[in-house]
Each structure stands twice: as C-alpha cells, then as structure tokens.
mmCIF file of C-alpha atoms in Angstrom:
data_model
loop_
_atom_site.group_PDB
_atom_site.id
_atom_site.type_symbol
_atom_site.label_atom_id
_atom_site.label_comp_id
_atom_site.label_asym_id
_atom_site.label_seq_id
_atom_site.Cartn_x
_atom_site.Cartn_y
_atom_site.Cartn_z
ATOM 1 C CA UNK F 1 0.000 0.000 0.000
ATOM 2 C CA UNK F 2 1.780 3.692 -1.088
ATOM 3 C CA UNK F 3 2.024 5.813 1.895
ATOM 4 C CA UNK F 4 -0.302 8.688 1.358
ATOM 5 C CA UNK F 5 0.582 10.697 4.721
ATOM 6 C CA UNK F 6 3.522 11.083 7.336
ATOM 7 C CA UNK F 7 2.460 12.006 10.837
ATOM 8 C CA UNK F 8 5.014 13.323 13.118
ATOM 9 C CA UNK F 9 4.398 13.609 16.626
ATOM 10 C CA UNK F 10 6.441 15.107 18.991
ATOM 11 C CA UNK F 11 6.811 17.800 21.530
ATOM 12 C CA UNK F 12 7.013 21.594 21.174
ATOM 13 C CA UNK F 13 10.597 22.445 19.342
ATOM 14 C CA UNK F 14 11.327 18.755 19.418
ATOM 15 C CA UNK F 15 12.360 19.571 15.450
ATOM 16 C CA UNK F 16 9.109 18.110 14.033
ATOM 17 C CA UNK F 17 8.827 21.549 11.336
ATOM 18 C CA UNK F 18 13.153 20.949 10.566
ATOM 19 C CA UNK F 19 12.382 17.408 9.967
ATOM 20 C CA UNK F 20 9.438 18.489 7.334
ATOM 21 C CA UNK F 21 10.754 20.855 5.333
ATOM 22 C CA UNK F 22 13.984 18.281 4.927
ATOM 23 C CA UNK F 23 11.210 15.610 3.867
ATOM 24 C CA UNK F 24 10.045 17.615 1.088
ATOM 25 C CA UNK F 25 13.162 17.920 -0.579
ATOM 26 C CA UNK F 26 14.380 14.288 -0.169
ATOM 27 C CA UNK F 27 10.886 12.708 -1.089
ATOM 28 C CA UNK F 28 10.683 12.104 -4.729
ATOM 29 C CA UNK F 29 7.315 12.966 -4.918
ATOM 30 C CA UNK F 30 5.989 16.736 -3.999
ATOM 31 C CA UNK F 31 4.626 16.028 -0.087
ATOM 32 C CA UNK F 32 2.311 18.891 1.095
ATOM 33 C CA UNK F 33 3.153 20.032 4.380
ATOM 34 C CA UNK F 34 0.436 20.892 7.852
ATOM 35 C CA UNK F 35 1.611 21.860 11.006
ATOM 36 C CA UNK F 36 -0.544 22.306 14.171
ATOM 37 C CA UNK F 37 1.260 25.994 14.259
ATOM 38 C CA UNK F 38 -0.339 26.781 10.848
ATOM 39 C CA UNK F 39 -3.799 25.349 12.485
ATOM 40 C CA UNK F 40 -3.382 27.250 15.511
ATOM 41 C CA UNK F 41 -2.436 30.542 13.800
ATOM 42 C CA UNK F 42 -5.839 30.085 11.319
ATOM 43 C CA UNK F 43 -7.742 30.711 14.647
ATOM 44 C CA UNK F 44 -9.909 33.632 15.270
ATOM 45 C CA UNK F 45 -7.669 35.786 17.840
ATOM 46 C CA UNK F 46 -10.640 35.288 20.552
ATOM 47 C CA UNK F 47 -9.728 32.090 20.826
ATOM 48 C CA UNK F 48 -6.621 32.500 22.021
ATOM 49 C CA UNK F 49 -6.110 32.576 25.452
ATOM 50 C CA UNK F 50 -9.830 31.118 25.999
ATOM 51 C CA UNK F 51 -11.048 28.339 28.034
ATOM 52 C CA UNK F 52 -13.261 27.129 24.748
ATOM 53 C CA UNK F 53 -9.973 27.407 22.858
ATOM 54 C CA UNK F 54 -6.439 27.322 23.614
ATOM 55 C CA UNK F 55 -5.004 29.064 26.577
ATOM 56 C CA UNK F 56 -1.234 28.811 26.962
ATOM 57 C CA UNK F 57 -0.859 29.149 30.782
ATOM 58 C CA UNK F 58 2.586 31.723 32.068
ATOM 59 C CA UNK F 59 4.286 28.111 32.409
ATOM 60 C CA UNK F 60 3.960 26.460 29.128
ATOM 61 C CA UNK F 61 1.118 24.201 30.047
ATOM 62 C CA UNK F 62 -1.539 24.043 27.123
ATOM 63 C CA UNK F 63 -5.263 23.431 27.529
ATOM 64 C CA UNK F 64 -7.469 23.406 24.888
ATOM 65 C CA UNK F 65 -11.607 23.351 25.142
ATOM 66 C CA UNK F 66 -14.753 22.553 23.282
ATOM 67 C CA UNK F 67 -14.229 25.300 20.353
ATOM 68 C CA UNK F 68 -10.450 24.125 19.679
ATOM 69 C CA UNK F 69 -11.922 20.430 19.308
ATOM 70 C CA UNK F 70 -14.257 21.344 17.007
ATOM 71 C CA UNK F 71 -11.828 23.277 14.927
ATOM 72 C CA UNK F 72 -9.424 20.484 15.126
ATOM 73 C CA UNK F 73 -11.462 17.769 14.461
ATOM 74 C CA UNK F 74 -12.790 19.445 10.879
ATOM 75 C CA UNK F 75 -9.031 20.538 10.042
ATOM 76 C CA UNK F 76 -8.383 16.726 10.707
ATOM 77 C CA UNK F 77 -10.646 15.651 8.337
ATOM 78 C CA UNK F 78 -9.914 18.175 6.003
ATOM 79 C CA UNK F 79 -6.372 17.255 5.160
ATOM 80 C CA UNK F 80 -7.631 13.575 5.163
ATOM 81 C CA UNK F 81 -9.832 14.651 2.290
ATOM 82 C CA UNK F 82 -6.654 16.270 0.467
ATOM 83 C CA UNK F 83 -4.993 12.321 1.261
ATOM 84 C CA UNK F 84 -8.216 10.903 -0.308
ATOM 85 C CA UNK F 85 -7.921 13.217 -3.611
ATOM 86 C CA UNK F 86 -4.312 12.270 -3.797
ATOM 87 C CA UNK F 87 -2.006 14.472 -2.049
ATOM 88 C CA UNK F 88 1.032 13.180 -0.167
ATOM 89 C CA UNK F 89 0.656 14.657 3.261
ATOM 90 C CA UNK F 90 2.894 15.417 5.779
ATOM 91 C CA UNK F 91 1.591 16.684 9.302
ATOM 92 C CA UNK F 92 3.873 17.898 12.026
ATOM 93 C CA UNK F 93 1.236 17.769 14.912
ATOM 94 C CA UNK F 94 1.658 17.805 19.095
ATOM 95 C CA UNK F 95 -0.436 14.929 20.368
ATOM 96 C CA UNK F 96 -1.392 17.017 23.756
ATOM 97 C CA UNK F 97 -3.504 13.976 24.927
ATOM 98 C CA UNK F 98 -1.023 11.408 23.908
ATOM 99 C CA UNK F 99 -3.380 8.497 23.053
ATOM 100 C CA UNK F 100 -6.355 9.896 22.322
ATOM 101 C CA UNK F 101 -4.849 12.381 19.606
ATOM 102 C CA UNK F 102 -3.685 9.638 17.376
ATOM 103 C CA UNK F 103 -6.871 8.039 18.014
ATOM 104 C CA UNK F 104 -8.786 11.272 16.937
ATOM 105 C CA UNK F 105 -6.583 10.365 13.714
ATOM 106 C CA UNK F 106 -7.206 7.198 13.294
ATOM 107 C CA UNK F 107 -10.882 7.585 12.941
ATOM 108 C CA UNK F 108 -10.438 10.003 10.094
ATOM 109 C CA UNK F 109 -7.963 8.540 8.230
ATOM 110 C CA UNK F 110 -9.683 4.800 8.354
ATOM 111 C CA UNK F 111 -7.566 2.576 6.031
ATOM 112 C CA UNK F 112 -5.569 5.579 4.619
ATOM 113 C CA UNK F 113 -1.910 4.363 4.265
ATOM 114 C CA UNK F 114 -0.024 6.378 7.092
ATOM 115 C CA UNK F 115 3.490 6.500 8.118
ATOM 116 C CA UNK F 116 3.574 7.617 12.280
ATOM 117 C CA UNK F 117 6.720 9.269 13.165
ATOM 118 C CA UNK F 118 7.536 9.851 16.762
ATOM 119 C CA UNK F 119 9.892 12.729 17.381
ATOM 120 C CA UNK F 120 11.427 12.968 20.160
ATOM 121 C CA UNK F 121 14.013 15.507 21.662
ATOM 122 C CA UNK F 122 15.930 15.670 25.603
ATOM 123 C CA UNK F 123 13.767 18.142 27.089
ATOM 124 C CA UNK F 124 17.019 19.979 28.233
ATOM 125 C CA UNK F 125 17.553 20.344 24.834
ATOM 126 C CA UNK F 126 13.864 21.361 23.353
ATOM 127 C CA UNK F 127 13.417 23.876 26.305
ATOM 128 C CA UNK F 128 17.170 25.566 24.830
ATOM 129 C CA UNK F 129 15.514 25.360 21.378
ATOM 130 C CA UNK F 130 12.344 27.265 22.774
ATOM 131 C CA UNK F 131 14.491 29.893 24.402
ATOM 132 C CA UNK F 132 16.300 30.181 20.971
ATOM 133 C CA UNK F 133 13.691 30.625 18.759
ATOM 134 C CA UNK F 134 11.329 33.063 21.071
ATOM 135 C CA UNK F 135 7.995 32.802 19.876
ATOM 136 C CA UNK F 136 6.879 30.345 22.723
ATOM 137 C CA UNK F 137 6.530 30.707 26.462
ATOM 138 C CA UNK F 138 9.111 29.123 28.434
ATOM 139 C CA UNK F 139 8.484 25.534 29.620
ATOM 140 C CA UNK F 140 6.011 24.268 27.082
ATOM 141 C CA UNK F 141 8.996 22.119 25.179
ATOM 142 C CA UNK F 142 10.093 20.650 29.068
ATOM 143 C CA UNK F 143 6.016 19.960 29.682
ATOM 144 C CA UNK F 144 5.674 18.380 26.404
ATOM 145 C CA UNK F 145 8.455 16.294 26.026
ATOM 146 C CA UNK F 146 6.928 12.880 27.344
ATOM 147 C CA UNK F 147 2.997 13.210 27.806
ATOM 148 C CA UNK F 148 2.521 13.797 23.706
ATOM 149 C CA UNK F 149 3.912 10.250 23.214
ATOM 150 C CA UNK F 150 1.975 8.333 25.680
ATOM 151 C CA UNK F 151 -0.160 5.886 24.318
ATOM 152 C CA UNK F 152 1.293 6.807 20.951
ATOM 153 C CA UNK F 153 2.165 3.831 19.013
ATOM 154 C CA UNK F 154 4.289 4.423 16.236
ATOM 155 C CA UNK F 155 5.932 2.876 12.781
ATOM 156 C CA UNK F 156 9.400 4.385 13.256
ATOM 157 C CA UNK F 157 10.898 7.227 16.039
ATOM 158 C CA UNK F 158 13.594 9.686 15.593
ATOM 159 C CA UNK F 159 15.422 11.586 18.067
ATOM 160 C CA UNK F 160 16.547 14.992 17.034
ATOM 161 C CA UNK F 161 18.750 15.429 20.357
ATOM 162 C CA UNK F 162 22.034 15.028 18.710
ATOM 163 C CA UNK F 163 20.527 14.442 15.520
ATOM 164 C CA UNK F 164 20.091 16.843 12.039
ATOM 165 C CA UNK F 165 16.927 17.551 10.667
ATOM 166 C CA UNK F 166 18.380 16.068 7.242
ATOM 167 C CA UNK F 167 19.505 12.764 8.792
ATOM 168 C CA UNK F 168 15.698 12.190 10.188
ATOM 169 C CA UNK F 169 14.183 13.090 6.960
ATOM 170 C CA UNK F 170 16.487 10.068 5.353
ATOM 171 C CA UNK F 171 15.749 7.275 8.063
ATOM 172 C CA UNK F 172 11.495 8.634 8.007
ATOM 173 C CA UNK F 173 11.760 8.662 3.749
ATOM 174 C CA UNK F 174 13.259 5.617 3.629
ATOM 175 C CA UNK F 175 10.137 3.828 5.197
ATOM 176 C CA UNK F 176 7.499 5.818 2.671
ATOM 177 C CA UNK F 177 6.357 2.953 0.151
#
C-alpha cells in the first residue's frame, strides 16, 4: 500500500517543522506540508487565550476546550480529504492527549496508508531550542516532552537530540512505500 501521509508527533521544538521541510526535498514525490502551528495561527484571535480554545498558561502548560476540538477535528478531516484526492501529506502535529490524539486520527484517516513518526528531543535540549527561537513561552517544550507520546504507538521514532533535521528526513523517507 503507497504511503499517502507522514504524521510526526512530537513535543514543542522537538524539530518536528526541521524534519518536514527536509522531507520535502528528499521525497521524490511533492509532499504537502500541515503543522498544528499553521492550524493554531488560522484561529480567530478570541480564541486564544480562551477556556473554549487554547489558553497557553505563564508556564507552558496548554489546555485546549470545546471550540479548539471542534476546529481540530474538521481541520483533521480536512487534510484527510486532500490524502483521499491524492495528495502526499505530511503533518507535524503535538499529540497534547497522547493516546487519544492519534486516536482522533485514526478515525479520520480509516484505512488511509499512514506513516507515524515519533519525534522525540531531551527536554534539556527542546526547552534551549524554545528559548532560541522566542515565539513560545518558556516551559512548554520541558512539559511536552513525554505526555505527547503516551499511548502513541508508532511505525518508526527519531530523536533529534544530537541528531540533524536532514539525517531524520532520510531514516522517516526511507520507510514511505
């Protein structure tokens, strides 16, 4: 069965957007490319910082509510639909409830050929990343590390740590069929 889309899960500045933009240019095949930051950033402003949609607390912590599922859940399907038309998909995504985010997945994609990518990163090293790059607040990489992978099961796992973007990209692309 071809691989139609390549989930990567993985914790805030874990390199999951690196790792993507790599994948497109080692994949034969154009890949398009959906983050959760793109998704998040489509959002009406209100719902930032709301308990119905995404509230970043002062120490990283994320919570999302009602309005944010809903979102989620048709973006989810949407980029499905762009699988079932034949695009090759690539999502870089942060599995806040471990488990039950794949799961959410799952159900939309049905028998959709996926690839699931765990990415994972030392959260020493993430949380140095997040200071780096300044456009999140300070501890969301550290609280993130672990809980997005519990539950997760997964076809292959990378670990950016002390390892390029570029070298990820060639272990994940050498699994697409």
């Amino acid at each position: 069965m071809t691989t139609r889309m390549i989930i990567l899960n993985g914790g805030s500045s874990s390199g999951k957007s690196g790792i993507v933009r790599c994948l497109q240019a080692v994949l034969p095949d154009p890949w398009l490319a959906f983050g959760v930051d793109s998704f998040v950033d489509a959002m009406p402003a209100k719902m930032q910082a709301s308990d119905a949609g995404l509230d970043i607390a002062s120490d990283g912590r994320v919570s999302v509510g009602a309005d944010f599922l809903a979102l989620e859940a048709a973006w989810t399907e949407g980029i499905v639909a762009m699988a079932r038309a034949g695009a090759r998909i690539v999502v870089d995504d942060v599995f806040l409830r471990g488990a039950a985010s794949q799961q959410r997945w799952q159900k939309a994609l049905g028998d959709l050929a996926v690839l699931w990518v765990g990415v994972r990163c030392d959260s020493t090293v993430a949380a140095g990343r997040e200071t780096a790059r300044g456009d999140r607040a300070q501890g969301m990489a550290a609280s993130q590390a672990d809980v997005v992978h519990q539950g997760v099961t997964y076809d292959l796992e990378v670990d950016t740590t002390h390892t390029e973007s570029l070298a990820c990209a060639r272990t994940i692309a050498a699994h697409v069929r």
